[in-house]
mmCIF file of C-alpha atoms in Angstrom:
data_model
loop_
_atom_site.group_PDB
_atom_site.id
_atom_site.type_symbol
_atom_site.label_atom_id
_atom_site.label_comp_id
_atom_site.label_asym_id
_atom_site.label_seq_id
_atom_site.Cartn_x
_atom_site.Cartn_y
_atom_site.Cartn_z
ATOM 1 C CA UNK A 238 0.000 0.000 0.000
ATOM 2 C CA UNK A 239 2.860 2.376 0.748
ATOM 3 C CA UNK A 240 4.176 1.989 -2.817
ATOM 4 C CA UNK A 241 0.749 2.927 -4.187
ATOM 5 C CA UNK A 242 0.618 6.013 -1.936
ATOM 6 C CA UNK A 243 4.039 7.114 -3.217
ATOM 7 C CA UNK A 244 2.979 6.480 -6.789
ATOM 8 C CA UNK A 245 -0.214 8.517 -6.305
ATOM 9 C CA UNK A 246 1.704 11.382 -4.663
ATOM 10 C CA UNK A 247 4.235 11.350 -7.523
ATOM 11 C CA UNK A 248 1.411 11.413 -10.085
ATOM 12 C CA UNK A 249 -0.154 14.402 -8.293
ATOM 13 C CA UNK A 250 3.204 16.234 -8.301
ATOM 14 C CA UNK A 251 3.752 15.508 -12.000
ATOM 15 C CA UNK A 252 0.201 16.616 -12.735
ATOM 16 C CA UNK A 253 0.767 19.895 -10.891
ATOM 17 C CA UNK A 254 4.035 20.501 -12.747
ATOM 18 C CA UNK A 255 2.404 19.796 -16.093
ATOM 19 C CA UNK A 256 -0.576 22.003 -15.219
ATOM 20 C CA UNK A 257 1.707 24.904 -14.242
ATOM 21 C CA UNK A 258 3.845 24.477 -17.360
ATOM 22 C CA UNK A 259 0.733 24.320 -19.548
ATOM 23 C CA UNK A 260 -0.778 27.394 -17.918
ATOM 24 C CA UNK A 261 2.456 29.349 -18.403
ATOM 25 C CA UNK A 262 2.756 28.299 -22.053
ATOM 26 C CA UNK A 263 -0.899 29.202 -22.719
ATOM 27 C CA UNK A 264 -0.519 32.507 -20.923
ATOM 28 C CA UNK A 265 2.640 33.372 -22.872
ATOM 29 C CA UNK A 266 0.909 32.608 -26.167
ATOM 30 C CA UNK A 267 -2.116 34.759 -25.273
ATOM 31 C CA UNK A 268 0.067 37.649 -24.112
ATOM 32 C CA UNK A 269 2.109 37.527 -27.326
ATOM 33 C CA UNK A 270 -1.045 37.579 -29.464
ATOM 34 C CA UNK A 271 -2.562 40.439 -27.465
ATOM 35 C CA UNK A 272 0.692 42.394 -27.590
ATOM 36 C CA UNK A 273 0.650 42.127 -31.386
ATOM 37 C CA UNK A 274 -2.935 43.437 -31.461
ATOM 38 C CA UNK A 275 -2.211 46.275 -29.007
ATOM 39 C CA UNK A 276 1.032 47.377 -30.684
ATOM 40 C CA UNK A 277 -0.826 49.645 -33.090
ATOM 41 C CA UNK A 278 -3.733 50.572 -30.802
ATOM 42 C CA UNK A 279 -4.309 54.081 -29.541
ATOM 43 C CA UNK A 280 -4.220 53.609 -25.761
ATOM 44 C CA UNK A 281 -5.385 56.119 -23.183
ATOM 45 C CA UNK A 282 -3.429 56.764 -19.984
ATOM 46 C CA UNK A 283 -6.007 54.659 -18.116
ATOM 47 C CA UNK A 284 -5.500 51.807 -20.613
ATOM 48 C CA UNK A 285 -1.740 51.979 -20.136
ATOM 49 C CA UNK A 286 -2.114 51.967 -16.339
ATOM 50 C CA UNK A 287 -4.466 48.959 -16.524
ATOM 51 C CA UNK A 288 -2.069 47.019 -18.758
ATOM 52 C CA UNK A 289 0.879 47.864 -16.498
ATOM 53 C CA UNK A 290 -0.970 46.750 -13.344
ATOM 54 C CA UNK A 291 -2.106 43.534 -15.017
ATOM 55 C CA UNK A 292 1.346 42.679 -16.367
ATOM 56 C CA UNK A 293 2.949 43.434 -13.004
ATOM 57 C CA UNK A 294 0.502 41.083 -11.308
ATOM 58 C CA UNK A 295 1.024 38.328 -13.893
ATOM 59 C CA UNK A 296 4.827 38.586 -13.761
ATOM 60 C CA UNK A 297 4.840 38.630 -9.949
ATOM 61 C CA UNK A 298 2.585 35.556 -9.798
ATOM 62 C CA UNK A 299 4.763 33.721 -12.295
ATOM 63 C CA UNK A 300 7.955 34.581 -10.426
ATOM 64 C CA UNK A 301 6.360 33.562 -7.123
ATOM 65 C CA UNK A 302 5.412 30.180 -8.609
ATOM 66 C CA UNK A 303 9.026 29.780 -9.702
ATOM 67 C CA UNK A 304 10.372 30.916 -6.346
ATOM 68 C CA UNK A 305 8.208 28.450 -4.465
ATOM 69 C CA UNK A 306 9.062 25.494 -6.706
ATOM 70 C CA UNK A 307 12.444 25.634 -8.400
ATOM 71 C CA UNK A 308 14.025 28.897 -7.221
ATOM 72 C CA UNK A 309 14.775 31.915 -9.356
ATOM 73 C CA UNK A 310 18.079 32.893 -10.941
ATOM 74 C CA UNK A 311 19.050 35.674 -13.294
ATOM 75 C CA UNK A 312 22.183 36.347 -15.291
ATOM 76 C CA UNK A 313 24.426 38.661 -13.252
ATOM 77 C CA UNK A 314 28.074 39.578 -12.985
ATOM 78 C CA UNK A 315 30.495 37.223 -11.265
ATOM 79 C CA UNK A 316 30.448 39.529 -8.212
ATOM 80 C CA UNK A 317 26.698 39.070 -7.577
ATOM 81 C CA UNK A 318 24.576 36.224 -6.249
ATOM 82 C CA UNK A 319 22.280 35.131 -9.107
ATOM 83 C CA UNK A 320 19.306 34.276 -6.874
ATOM 84 C CA UNK A 321 16.276 36.539 -6.641
ATOM 85 C CA UNK A 322 12.765 36.416 -5.247
ATOM 86 C CA UNK A 323 9.473 38.286 -5.110
ATOM 87 C CA UNK A 324 7.172 39.204 -2.249
ATOM 88 C CA UNK A 325 3.514 38.353 -2.020
ATOM 89 C CA UNK A 326 0.836 40.946 -1.363
ATOM 90 C CA UNK A 327 0.356 39.366 2.070
ATOM 91 C CA UNK A 328 4.050 39.926 2.833
ATOM 92 C CA UNK A 329 4.112 43.475 1.455
ATOM 93 C CA UNK A 330 0.909 44.961 2.908
ATOM 94 C CA UNK A 331 2.128 45.110 6.540
ATOM 95 C CA UNK A 332 5.289 46.860 5.319
ATOM 96 C CA UNK A 333 3.354 49.347 3.185
ATOM 97 C CA UNK A 334 1.001 50.186 6.055
ATOM 98 C CA UNK A 335 3.895 50.769 8.461
ATOM 99 C CA UNK A 336 6.270 53.680 8.396
ATOM 100 C CA UNK A 337 8.355 52.333 5.557
ATOM 101 C CA UNK A 338 10.345 54.426 3.158
ATOM 102 C CA UNK A 339 10.862 52.187 0.087
ATOM 103 C CA UNK A 340 8.616 51.501 -2.878
ATOM 104 C CA UNK A 341 7.802 47.888 -3.667
ATOM 105 C CA UNK A 342 10.172 46.329 -6.170
ATOM 106 C CA UNK A 343 10.192 43.073 -8.004
ATOM 107 C CA UNK A 344 12.408 41.250 -8.272
ATOM 108 C CA UNK A 345 14.439 41.399 -5.090
ATOM 109 C CA UNK A 346 18.013 40.264 -5.726
ATOM 110 C CA UNK A 347 20.082 38.519 -3.075
ATOM 111 C CA UNK A 348 22.623 41.026 -1.751
ATOM 112 C CA UNK A 349 25.121 38.437 -0.499
ATOM 113 C CA UNK A 350 28.275 37.332 -2.288
ATOM 114 C CA UNK A 351 27.967 34.656 -4.978
ATOM 115 C CA UNK A 352 28.295 31.115 -3.677
ATOM 116 C CA UNK A 353 27.537 32.146 -0.076
ATOM 117 C CA UNK A 354 26.478 29.637 2.548
ATOM 118 C CA UNK A 355 23.017 29.693 4.059
ATOM 119 C CA UNK A 356 19.911 31.633 3.142
ATOM 120 C CA UNK A 357 19.646 34.387 0.547
ATOM 121 C CA UNK A 358 18.662 37.893 1.694
ATOM 122 C CA UNK A 359 17.252 41.048 0.168
ATOM 123 C CA UNK A 360 16.182 44.250 1.890
ATOM 124 C CA UNK A 361 12.479 44.999 1.490
ATOM 125 C CA UNK A 362 11.931 48.063 3.606
ATOM 126 C CA UNK A 363 13.532 50.269 6.197
ATOM 127 C CA UNK A 364 11.258 51.431 8.974
ATOM 128 C CA UNK A 365 11.774 55.174 9.163
ATOM 129 C CA UNK A 366 13.385 56.472 12.294
ATOM 130 C CA UNK A 367 14.642 53.069 13.418
ATOM 131 C CA UNK A 368 17.445 52.379 10.958
ATOM 132 C CA UNK A 369 16.337 48.743 11.158
ATOM 133 C CA UNK A 370 15.706 47.155 7.759
ATOM 134 C CA UNK A 371 13.149 44.467 7.040
ATOM 135 C CA UNK A 372 14.498 41.646 4.895
ATOM 136 C CA UNK A 373 13.174 38.817 2.808
ATOM 137 C CA UNK A 374 15.281 35.798 3.664
ATOM 138 C CA UNK A 375 14.881 32.535 1.749
ATOM 139 C CA UNK A 376 16.450 29.160 1.178
ATOM 140 C CA UNK A 377 14.753 26.807 -1.245
ATOM 141 C CA UNK A 378 11.047 26.916 -0.453
ATOM 142 C CA UNK A 379 11.531 28.320 3.041
ATOM 143 C CA UNK A 380 11.085 32.079 3.303
ATOM 144 C CA UNK A 381 10.545 34.686 5.981
ATOM 145 C CA UNK A 382 10.131 38.427 6.301
ATOM 146 C CA UNK A 383 12.316 39.428 9.225
ATOM 147 C CA UNK A 384 13.710 42.573 10.820
ATOM 148 C CA UNK A 385 17.495 42.418 11.042
ATOM 149 C CA UNK A 386 20.041 45.093 11.914
ATOM 150 C CA UNK A 387 22.231 46.300 9.066
ATOM 151 C CA UNK A 388 25.866 45.255 8.866
ATOM 152 C CA UNK A 389 27.874 47.915 10.743
ATOM 153 C CA UNK A 390 30.810 47.780 8.300
ATOM 154 C CA UNK A 391 31.426 50.838 6.123
ATOM 155 C CA UNK A 392 33.687 51.106 3.093
ATOM 156 C CA UNK A 393 35.858 54.199 3.601
ATOM 157 C CA UNK A 394 35.407 56.965 1.060
ATOM 158 C CA UNK A 395 37.850 59.677 0.071
ATOM 159 C CA UNK A 396 36.564 62.173 2.669
ATOM 160 C CA UNK A 397 38.607 61.779 5.907
ATOM 161 C CA UNK A 398 35.532 62.782 7.970
ATOM 162 C CA UNK A 399 33.680 59.706 6.682
ATOM 163 C CA UNK A 400 30.969 61.744 4.964
ATOM 164 C CA UNK A 401 31.197 59.632 1.811
ATOM 165 C CA UNK A 402 31.654 56.242 3.488
ATOM 166 C CA UNK A 403 29.442 53.549 1.972
ATOM 167 C CA UNK A 404 27.663 51.069 4.244
ATOM 168 C CA UNK A 405 27.708 47.330 3.616
ATOM 169 C CA UNK A 406 24.417 46.370 1.926
ATOM 170 C CA UNK A 407 23.998 43.065 3.802
ATOM 171 C CA UNK A 408 22.400 42.261 7.175
ATOM 172 C CA UNK A 409 24.540 42.076 10.306
ATOM 173 C CA UNK A 410 26.253 38.706 10.701
ATOM 174 C CA UNK A 411 26.016 37.888 6.989
ATOM 175 C CA UNK A 412 28.249 35.165 5.554
ATOM 176 C CA UNK A 413 31.139 36.065 3.297
ATOM 177 C CA UNK A 414 32.584 39.403 2.287
ATOM 178 C CA UNK A 415 31.022 42.816 2.898
ATOM 179 C CA UNK A 416 28.900 44.094 0.023
ATOM 180 C CA UNK A 417 29.149 47.685 -1.260
#
């Protein structure tokens, strides 16, 4: 019976993978066809805003599906970690309601050195007046939104008073080298 349970679970997983792949392929085809039709259309500002919102939502959902299943990577320089992620509306809303000072971005690139050990990290928001950033931290399918202090290291600038020093862009206690 245990073999049958494993076989059924595997079939469900394969079915979900095939369904996601099929949905993405169908979506891509529809978007391409609609883009061809809209290329010559006279669009109002409201139309443009609607298309932008819809595309943002579709891209974010697609990236989130990738992040939760196979992870996301982008081509970057040899000095950057290639992993990136997105935040869900449920993760972002508490940050937007608070006293944050950043706009929502997608994607959020890992700020740690390439090949680092442990979880990836990207700053989402800095709560004004606290100097304490909120980070998205992830490893595989595990993810968390967490408040961590910034790394205290600063890269010295040319000004001897430290006015142009540049802070490390990683959280305190990060693995590997400091990140400008």
